[in-house]
Coordinates of C-alpha atoms in Angstrom, one line a residue:
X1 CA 111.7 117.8 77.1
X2 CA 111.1 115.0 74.8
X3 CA 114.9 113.5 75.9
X4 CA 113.6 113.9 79.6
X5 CA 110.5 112.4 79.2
X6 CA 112.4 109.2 76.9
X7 CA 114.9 108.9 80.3
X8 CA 111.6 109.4 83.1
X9 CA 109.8 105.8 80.8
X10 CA 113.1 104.3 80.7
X11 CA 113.5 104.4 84.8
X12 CA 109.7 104.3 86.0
X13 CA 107.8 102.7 83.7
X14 CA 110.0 99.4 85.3
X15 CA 108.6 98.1 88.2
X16 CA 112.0 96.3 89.0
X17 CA 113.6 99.4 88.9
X18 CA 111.1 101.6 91.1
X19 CA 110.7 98.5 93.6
X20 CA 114.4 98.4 93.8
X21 CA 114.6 102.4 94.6
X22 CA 111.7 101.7 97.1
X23 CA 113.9 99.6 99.4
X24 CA 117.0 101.2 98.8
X25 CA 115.3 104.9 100.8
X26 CA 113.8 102.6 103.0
X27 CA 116.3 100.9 104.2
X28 CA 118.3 104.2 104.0
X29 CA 116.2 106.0 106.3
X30 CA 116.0 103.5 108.5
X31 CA 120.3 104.1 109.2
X32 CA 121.6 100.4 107.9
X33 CA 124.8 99.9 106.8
X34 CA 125.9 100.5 103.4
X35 CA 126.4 96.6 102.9
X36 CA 122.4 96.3 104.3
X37 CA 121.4 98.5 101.8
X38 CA 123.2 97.5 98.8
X39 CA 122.4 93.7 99.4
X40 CA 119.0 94.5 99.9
X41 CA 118.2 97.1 97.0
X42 CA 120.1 94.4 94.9
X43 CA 118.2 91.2 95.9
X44 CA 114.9 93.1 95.5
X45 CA 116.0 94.2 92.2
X46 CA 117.3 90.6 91.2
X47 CA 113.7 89.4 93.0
X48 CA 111.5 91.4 91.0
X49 CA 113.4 90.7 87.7
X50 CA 113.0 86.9 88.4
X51 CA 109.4 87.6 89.2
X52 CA 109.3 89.0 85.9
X53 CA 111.3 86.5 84.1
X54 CA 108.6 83.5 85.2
X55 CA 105.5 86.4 84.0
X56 CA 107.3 86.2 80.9
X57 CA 107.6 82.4 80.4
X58 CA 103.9 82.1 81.3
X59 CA 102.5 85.0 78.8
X60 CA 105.2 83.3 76.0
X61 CA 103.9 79.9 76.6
X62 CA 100.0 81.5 76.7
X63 CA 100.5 83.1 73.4
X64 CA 100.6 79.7 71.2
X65 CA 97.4 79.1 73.3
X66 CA 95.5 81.7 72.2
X67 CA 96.0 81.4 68.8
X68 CA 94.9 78.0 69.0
X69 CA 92.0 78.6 70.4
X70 CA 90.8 81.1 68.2
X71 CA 91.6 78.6 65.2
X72 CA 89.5 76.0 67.0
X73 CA 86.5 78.0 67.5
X74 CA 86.8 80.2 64.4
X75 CA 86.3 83.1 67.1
X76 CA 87.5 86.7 65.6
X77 CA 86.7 90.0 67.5
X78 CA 88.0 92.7 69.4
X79 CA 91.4 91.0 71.6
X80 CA 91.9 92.5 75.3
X81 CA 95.7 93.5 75.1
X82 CA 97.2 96.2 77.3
X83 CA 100.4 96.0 75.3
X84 CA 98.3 96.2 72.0
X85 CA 96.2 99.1 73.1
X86 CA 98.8 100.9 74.4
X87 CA 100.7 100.9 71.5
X88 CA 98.2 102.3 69.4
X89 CA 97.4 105.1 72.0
X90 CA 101.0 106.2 72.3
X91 CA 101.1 107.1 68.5
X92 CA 98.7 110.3 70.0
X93 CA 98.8 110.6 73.5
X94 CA 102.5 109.1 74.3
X95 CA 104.2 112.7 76.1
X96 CA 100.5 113.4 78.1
X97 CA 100.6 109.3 79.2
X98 CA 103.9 109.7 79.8
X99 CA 103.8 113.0 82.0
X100 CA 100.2 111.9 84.3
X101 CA 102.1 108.6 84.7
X102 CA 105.1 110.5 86.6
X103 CA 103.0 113.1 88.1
X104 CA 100.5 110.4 89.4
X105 CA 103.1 109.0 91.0
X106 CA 103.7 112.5 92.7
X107 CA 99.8 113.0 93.6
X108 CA 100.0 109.6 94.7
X109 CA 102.8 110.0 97.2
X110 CA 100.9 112.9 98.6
X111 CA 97.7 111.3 99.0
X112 CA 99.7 108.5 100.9
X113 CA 101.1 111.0 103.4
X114 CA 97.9 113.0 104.0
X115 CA 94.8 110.7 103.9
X116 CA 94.3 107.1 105.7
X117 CA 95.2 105.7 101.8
X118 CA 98.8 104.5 102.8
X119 CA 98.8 102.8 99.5
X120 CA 102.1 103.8 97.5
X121 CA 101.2 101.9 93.7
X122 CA 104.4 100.1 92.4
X123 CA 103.2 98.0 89.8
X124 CA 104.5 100.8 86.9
X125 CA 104.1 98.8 84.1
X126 CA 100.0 99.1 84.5
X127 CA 100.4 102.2 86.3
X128 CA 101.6 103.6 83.0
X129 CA 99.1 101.7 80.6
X130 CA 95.3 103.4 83.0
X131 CA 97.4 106.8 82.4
X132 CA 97.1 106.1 78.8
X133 CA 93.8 105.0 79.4
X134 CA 93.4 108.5 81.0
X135 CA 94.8 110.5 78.7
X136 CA 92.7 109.1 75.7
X137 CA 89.7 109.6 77.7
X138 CA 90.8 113.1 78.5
X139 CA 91.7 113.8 75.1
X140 CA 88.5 112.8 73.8
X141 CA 86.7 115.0 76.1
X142 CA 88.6 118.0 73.9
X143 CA 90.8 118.9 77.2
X144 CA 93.9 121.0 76.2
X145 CA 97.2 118.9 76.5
X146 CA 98.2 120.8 79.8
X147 CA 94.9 120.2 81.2
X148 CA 95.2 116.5 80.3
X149 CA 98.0 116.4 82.3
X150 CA 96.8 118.1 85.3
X151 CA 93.6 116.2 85.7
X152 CA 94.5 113.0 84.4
X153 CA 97.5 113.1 87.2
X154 CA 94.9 113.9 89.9
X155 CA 92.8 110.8 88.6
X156 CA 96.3 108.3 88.4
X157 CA 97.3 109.2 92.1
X158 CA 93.2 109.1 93.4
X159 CA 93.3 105.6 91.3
X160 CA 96.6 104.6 92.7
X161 CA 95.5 104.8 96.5
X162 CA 91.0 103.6 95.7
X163 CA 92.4 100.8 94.1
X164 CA 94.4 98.9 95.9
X165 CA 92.2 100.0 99.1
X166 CA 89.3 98.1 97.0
X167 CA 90.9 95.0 97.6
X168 CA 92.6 95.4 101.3
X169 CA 90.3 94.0 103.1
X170 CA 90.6 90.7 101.3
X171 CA 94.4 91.0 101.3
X172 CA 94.8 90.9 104.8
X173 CA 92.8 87.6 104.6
X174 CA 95.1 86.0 102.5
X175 CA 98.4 87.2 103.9
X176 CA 97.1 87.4 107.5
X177 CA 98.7 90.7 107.8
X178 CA 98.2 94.2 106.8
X179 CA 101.9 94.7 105.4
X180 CA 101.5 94.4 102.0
X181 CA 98.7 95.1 99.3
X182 CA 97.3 94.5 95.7
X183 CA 98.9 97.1 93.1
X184 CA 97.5 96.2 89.4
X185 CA 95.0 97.0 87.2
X186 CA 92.7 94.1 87.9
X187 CA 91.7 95.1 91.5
X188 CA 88.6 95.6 91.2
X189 CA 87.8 92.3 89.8
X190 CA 90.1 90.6 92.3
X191 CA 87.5 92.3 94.8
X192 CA 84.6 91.5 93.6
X193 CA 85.6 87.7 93.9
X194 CA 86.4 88.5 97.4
X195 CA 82.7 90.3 97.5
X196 CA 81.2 86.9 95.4
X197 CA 82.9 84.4 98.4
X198 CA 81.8 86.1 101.1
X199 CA 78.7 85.6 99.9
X200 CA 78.5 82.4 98.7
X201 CA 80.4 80.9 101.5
X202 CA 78.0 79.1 103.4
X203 CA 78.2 78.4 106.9
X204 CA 80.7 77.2 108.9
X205 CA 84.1 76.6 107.8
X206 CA 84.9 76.4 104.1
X207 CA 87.8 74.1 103.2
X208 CA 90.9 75.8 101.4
X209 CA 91.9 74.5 98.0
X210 CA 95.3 73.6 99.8
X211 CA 93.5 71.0 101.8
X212 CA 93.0 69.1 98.8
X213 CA 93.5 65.0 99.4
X214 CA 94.8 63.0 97.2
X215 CA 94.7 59.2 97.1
X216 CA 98.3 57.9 97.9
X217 CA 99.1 56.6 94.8
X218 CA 98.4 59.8 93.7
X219 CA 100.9 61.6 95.8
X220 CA 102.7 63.2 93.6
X221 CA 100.0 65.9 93.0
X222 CA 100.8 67.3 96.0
X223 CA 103.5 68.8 94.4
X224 CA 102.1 72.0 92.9
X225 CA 104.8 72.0 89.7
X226 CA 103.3 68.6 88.5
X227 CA 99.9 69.2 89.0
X228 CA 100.1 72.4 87.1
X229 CA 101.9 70.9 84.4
X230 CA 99.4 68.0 84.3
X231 CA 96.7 70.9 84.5
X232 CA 97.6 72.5 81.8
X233 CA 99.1 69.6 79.1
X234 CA 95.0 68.4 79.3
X235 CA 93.9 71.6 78.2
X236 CA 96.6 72.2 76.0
X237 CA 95.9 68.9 74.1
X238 CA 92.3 69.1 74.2
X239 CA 92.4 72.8 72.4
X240 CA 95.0 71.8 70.1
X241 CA 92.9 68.2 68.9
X242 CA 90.2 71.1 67.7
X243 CA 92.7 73.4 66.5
X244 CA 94.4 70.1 64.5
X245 CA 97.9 68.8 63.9
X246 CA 98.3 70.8 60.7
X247 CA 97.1 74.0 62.3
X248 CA 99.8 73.6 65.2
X249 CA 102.9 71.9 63.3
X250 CA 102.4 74.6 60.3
X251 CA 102.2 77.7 62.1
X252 CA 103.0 77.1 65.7
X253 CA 105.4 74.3 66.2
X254 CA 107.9 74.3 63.2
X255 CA 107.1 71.4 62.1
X256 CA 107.2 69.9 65.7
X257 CA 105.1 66.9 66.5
X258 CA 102.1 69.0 67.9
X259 CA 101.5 66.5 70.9
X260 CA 105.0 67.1 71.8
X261 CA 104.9 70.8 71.3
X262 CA 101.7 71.0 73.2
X263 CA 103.1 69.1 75.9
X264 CA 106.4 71.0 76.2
X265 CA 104.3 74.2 76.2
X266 CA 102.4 72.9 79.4
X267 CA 106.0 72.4 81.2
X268 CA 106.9 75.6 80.3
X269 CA 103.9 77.2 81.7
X270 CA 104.4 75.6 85.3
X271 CA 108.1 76.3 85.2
X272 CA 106.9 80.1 84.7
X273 CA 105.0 79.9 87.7
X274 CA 107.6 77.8 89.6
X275 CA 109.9 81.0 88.8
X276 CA 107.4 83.7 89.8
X277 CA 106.9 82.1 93.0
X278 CA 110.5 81.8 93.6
X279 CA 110.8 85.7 92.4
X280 CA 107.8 86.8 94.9
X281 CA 109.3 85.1 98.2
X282 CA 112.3 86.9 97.7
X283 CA 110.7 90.7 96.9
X284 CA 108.4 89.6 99.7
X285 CA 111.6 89.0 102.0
X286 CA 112.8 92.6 100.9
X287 CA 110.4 95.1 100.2
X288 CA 108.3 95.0 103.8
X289 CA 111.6 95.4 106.0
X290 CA 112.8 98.1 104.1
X291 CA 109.0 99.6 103.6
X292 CA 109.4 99.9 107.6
X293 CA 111.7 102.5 107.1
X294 CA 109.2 104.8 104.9
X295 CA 106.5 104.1 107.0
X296 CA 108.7 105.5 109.8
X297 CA 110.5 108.6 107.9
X298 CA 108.0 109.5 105.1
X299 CA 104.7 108.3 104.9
X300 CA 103.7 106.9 108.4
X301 CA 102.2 103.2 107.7
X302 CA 103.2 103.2 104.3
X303 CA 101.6 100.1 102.7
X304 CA 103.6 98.9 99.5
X305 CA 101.2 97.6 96.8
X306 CA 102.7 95.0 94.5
X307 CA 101.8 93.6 91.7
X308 CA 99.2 90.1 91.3
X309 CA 102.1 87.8 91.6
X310 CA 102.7 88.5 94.9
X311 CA 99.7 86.6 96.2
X312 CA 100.2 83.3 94.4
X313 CA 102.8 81.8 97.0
X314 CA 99.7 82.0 99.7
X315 CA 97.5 79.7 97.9
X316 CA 99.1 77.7 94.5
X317 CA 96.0 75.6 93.9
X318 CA 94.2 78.1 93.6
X319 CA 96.2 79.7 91.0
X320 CA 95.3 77.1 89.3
X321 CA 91.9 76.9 90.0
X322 CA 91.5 80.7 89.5
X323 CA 92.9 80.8 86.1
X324 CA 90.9 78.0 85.2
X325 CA 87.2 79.3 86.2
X326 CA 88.0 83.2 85.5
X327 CA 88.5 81.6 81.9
X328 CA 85.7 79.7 81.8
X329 CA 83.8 82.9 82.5
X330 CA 85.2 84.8 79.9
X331 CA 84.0 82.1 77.3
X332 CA 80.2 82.4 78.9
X333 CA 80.6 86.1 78.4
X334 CA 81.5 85.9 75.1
X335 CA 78.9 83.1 74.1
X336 CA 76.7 85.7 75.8
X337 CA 77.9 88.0 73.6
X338 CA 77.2 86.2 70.6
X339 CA 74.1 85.7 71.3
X340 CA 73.5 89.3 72.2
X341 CA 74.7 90.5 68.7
X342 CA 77.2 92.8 70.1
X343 CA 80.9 93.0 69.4
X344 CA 83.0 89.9 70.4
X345 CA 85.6 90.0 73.5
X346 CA 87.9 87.4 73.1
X347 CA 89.1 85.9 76.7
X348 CA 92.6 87.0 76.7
X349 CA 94.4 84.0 78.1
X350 CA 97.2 86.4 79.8
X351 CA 94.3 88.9 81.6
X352 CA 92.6 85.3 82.8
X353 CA 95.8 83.9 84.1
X354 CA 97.1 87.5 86.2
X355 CA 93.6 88.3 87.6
X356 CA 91.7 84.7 87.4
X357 CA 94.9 83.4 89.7
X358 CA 94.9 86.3 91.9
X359 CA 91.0 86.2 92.2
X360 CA 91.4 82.2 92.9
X361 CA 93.6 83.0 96.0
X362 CA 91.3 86.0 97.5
X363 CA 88.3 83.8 96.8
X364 CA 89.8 80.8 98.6
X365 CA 91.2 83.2 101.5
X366 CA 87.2 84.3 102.0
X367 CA 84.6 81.1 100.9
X368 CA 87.3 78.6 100.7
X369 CA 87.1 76.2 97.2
X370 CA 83.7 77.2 96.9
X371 CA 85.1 80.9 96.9
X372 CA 87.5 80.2 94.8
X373 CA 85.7 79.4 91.8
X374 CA 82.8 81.2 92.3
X375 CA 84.8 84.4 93.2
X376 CA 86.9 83.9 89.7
X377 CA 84.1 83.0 87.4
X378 CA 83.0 86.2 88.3
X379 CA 86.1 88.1 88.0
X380 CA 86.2 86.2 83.9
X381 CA 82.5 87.3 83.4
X382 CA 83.8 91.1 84.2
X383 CA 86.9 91.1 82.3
X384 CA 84.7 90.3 79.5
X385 CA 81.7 92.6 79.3
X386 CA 83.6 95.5 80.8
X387 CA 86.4 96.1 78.0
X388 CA 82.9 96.0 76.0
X389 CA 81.4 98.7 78.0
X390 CA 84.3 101.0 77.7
X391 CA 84.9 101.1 73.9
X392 CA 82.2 104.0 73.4
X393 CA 84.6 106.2 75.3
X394 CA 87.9 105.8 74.0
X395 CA 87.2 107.9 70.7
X396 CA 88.6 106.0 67.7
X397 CA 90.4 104.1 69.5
X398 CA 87.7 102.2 70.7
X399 CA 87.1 101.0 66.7
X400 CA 90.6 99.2 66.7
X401 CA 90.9 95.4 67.2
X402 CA 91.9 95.5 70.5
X403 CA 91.0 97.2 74.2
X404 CA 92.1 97.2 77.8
X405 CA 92.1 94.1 79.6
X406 CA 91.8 94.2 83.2
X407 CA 88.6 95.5 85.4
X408 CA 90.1 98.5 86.8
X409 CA 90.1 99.5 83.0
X410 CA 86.6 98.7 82.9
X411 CA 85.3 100.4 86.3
X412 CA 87.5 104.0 86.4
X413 CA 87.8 104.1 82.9
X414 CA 83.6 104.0 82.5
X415 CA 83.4 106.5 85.3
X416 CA 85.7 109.4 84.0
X417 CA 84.4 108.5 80.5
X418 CA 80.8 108.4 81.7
X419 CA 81.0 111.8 83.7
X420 CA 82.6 113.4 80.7
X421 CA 79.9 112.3 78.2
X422 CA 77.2 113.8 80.3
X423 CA 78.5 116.9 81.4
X424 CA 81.8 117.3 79.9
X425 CA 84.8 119.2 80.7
X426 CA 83.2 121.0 83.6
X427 CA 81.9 117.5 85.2
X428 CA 85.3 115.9 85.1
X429 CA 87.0 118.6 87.0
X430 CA 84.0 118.6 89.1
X431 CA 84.0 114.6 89.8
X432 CA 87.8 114.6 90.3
X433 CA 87.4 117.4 93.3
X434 CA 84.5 115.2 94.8
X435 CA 86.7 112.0 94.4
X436 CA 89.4 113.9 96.9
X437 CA 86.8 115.2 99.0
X438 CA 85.7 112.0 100.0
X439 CA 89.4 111.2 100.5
X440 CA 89.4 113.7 103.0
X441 CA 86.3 113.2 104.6
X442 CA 86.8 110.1 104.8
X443 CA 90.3 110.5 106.4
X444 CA 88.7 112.9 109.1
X445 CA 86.0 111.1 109.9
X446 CA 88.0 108.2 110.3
X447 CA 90.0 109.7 112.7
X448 CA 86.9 111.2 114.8
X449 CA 86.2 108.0 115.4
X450 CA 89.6 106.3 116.3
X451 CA 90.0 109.3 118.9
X452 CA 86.6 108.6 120.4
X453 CA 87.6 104.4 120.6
X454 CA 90.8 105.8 122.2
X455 CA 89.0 107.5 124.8
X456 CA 86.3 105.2 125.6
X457 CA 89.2 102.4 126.1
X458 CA 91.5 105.6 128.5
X459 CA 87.9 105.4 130.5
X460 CA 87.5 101.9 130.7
X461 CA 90.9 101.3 131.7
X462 CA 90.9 103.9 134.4
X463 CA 89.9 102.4 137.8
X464 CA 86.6 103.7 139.2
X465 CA 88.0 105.9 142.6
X466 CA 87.4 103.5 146.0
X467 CA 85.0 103.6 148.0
X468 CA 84.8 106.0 151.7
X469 CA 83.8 104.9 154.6
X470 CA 82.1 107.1 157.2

């Protein structure tokens, strides 16, 4: 079993891999040719891999970041880490993450083909770290390791299809189409900065962070690489004159002048985002033809949901921008904090940058620059008080130096945790069956009411019968 399980992580727990085997059965159902199908199960794969390469020049560049930051401001406390967490949660509940993460992906297919959730969750990197969330919280509840299984599987596929429906609405703002959606674990801060800019908005019509005018002498910051490069070697210098030259050329640099370090670490960054953009455009290019075919052959409308990335090529200021404010709200949530007397959450630079970015476009998409910041700011304020909120229920886990990261950890990982402290086993099992309930009702009800638009617009098309004349 254990060899089984090893092979299952090895294939599913990489999205390049499970993306890839999306659009080889969808474009194999769909009849193309052998050639179609190769060339496009290999280009999404090659896509996805690039996407991930630039994710990885980002977080590596992000990392030196961090730790400055932390020098500067003598800040220590508990670090949001998905990776970190996850490796401490393994040590205990590795085969039950490991088996809800696959069987998730199971209830998640079936929700897809019988409710109006046509969400199928590819993101499988942070679909596998909420089903270690699950399982902790499960485990702590004093479920037996068979019933953590089976009803932390139910909660991965009812989380796989609520959360990417969370943010939907905003989606189809920013791509103008309702093709593709949001698959990661920071939905639901992504839509409450979609909620925050439709507030905020104001009337009339709000102008995009794209519209952004620069003098002509300043032309060149039209170009998104500079201007994120730019961006980012300000703050990069600024953190690292508080940090100092000794800090940064001792432990960061290797003996590298620290100004030059800093500044090469601010080129890397953009080139990690020129690279993910480059990676999205060409999953983009892949995944919704062949997603056609398993909307056609297995789960009619079939909506792929993909992870943040895959919204930064609609709106690259705002990436910017995003990141930016969603940072600055983690660092008022944790002065907040401070003041407050609780335990410290330090704004994970990584967390800030995926979700702040993301946040940035939907926010922009809804209230325009307005939206953008306001929308992120908020999405940073979350990110920060809700890893705080969920430590109570992760056991002893919840005592080590790092937690979850993203909101969605935050939001379903307070719920089940919350249900199980008041009532237990028995109101788990009991919240779980009410979560699909409403799946279904809200399915049928749904339906009631497309059938009755479909016959109020058979009536109103049908031509009243002509007069008779005596």
């Amino acid at each position: 079993m254990d060899a089984v399980i090893d092979v299952l992580l090895d294939i599913f727990t990489q999205p390049a891999v499970i993306v890839a085997l999306i659009a080889l059965i969808g474009l194999a159902v769909q009849g193309k040719s052998f050639s179609d199908v190769l060339k496009g199960t290999i280009r999404t794969l090659v896509g996805f891999l690039v996407l991930a390469a630039g994710a990885g020049v980002v977080v590596g560049s992000l990392d030196p970041f961090g730790a400055m930051f932390q020098h500067a401001f003598n800040v220590q406390g508990v670090v949001p880490n998905n990776e970190a967490i996850v490796a401490q949660v393994l040590l205990d509940y590795g085969s039950a993450a490991a088996l809800i993460f696959f069987f998730g992906m199971i209830v998640n297919i079936v929700l897809a083909a019988t409710t109006r959730f046509k969400y199928i969750y590819l993101s499988g990197h942070v679909a596998f770290y909420i089903a270690a969330m699950f399982a902790v919280i499960l485990g702590v509840a004093g479920f037996e390791p068979w019933a953590v299984v089976l009803w932390g599987s139910i909660a991965q596929g009812i989380y796989m299809v609520v959360s990417p429906a969370l943010v939907q609405p905003f989606m189809r703002r920013v791509t103008g189409s309702d093709d593709v959606a949001l698959g990661h674990t920071g939905g639901a801060g992504v839509a409450l900065s979609g909620l925050v800019a439709l507030i905020t908005r104001g009337k009339g019509r709000s102008k995009s962070t794209e519209e952004i005018s620069f003098p002509s002498g300043l032309g060149f910051l039209r170009d998104t690489t500079v201007i994120v490069a730019l961006s980012m070697a300000v703050i990069y210098i600024i953190v690292g004159l508080f940090a100092g030259a000794a800090y940064i050329e001792g432990e960061l640099s290797n003996g590298q002048n620290f100004i030059v370090f800093l500044a090469l670490q601010a080129a890397t960054f953009s080139a990690g985002v020129f690279i993910i953009l480059a990676g999205v455009r060409v999953v983009l290019a892949e995944i919704v033809p062949a997603f056609k075919g398993i909307s056609e052959k297995l789960v009619k409308n079939a909506k792929p949901a993909l992870d943040v990335p895959i919204v930064f090529p609609f709106a690259p200021n705002a990436v910017l921008i995003g990141f930016l404010a969603s940072f600055v709200g983690g660092i008022v949530g944790m002065l907040g904090m401070a003041a407050l007397g609780t335990a410290i959450i330090i704004p994970g630079v990584v967390a800030h940058f995926m979700t702040g970015a993301a946040s940035g476009v939907i926010g922009n998409a809804v209230g325009g620059r307005r939206g953008a910041v306001l929308g992120a700011f908020a999405n940073g304020v979350a990110i920060t008080f809700l890893p705080l909120f969920l430590l109570p229920v992760l056991g002893d886990i919840g005592f080590s130096n790092s937690t979850f990261s993203d909101s969605d950890y935050g939001v379903f990982g307070l719920i089940l945790g919350g249900v199980s402290g008041a009532g237990g086993q028995i109101a788990v099992i009991v919240a779980l069956a009410v979560a699909l309930l409403a799946l279904y009702g809200t399915t049928f009800a749904l339906r009631g009411r497309d059938r009755r638009k479909a016959a109020e617009a058979e009536a109103d098309a049908t031509p009243a019968p002509a007069a008779t004349s005596r």
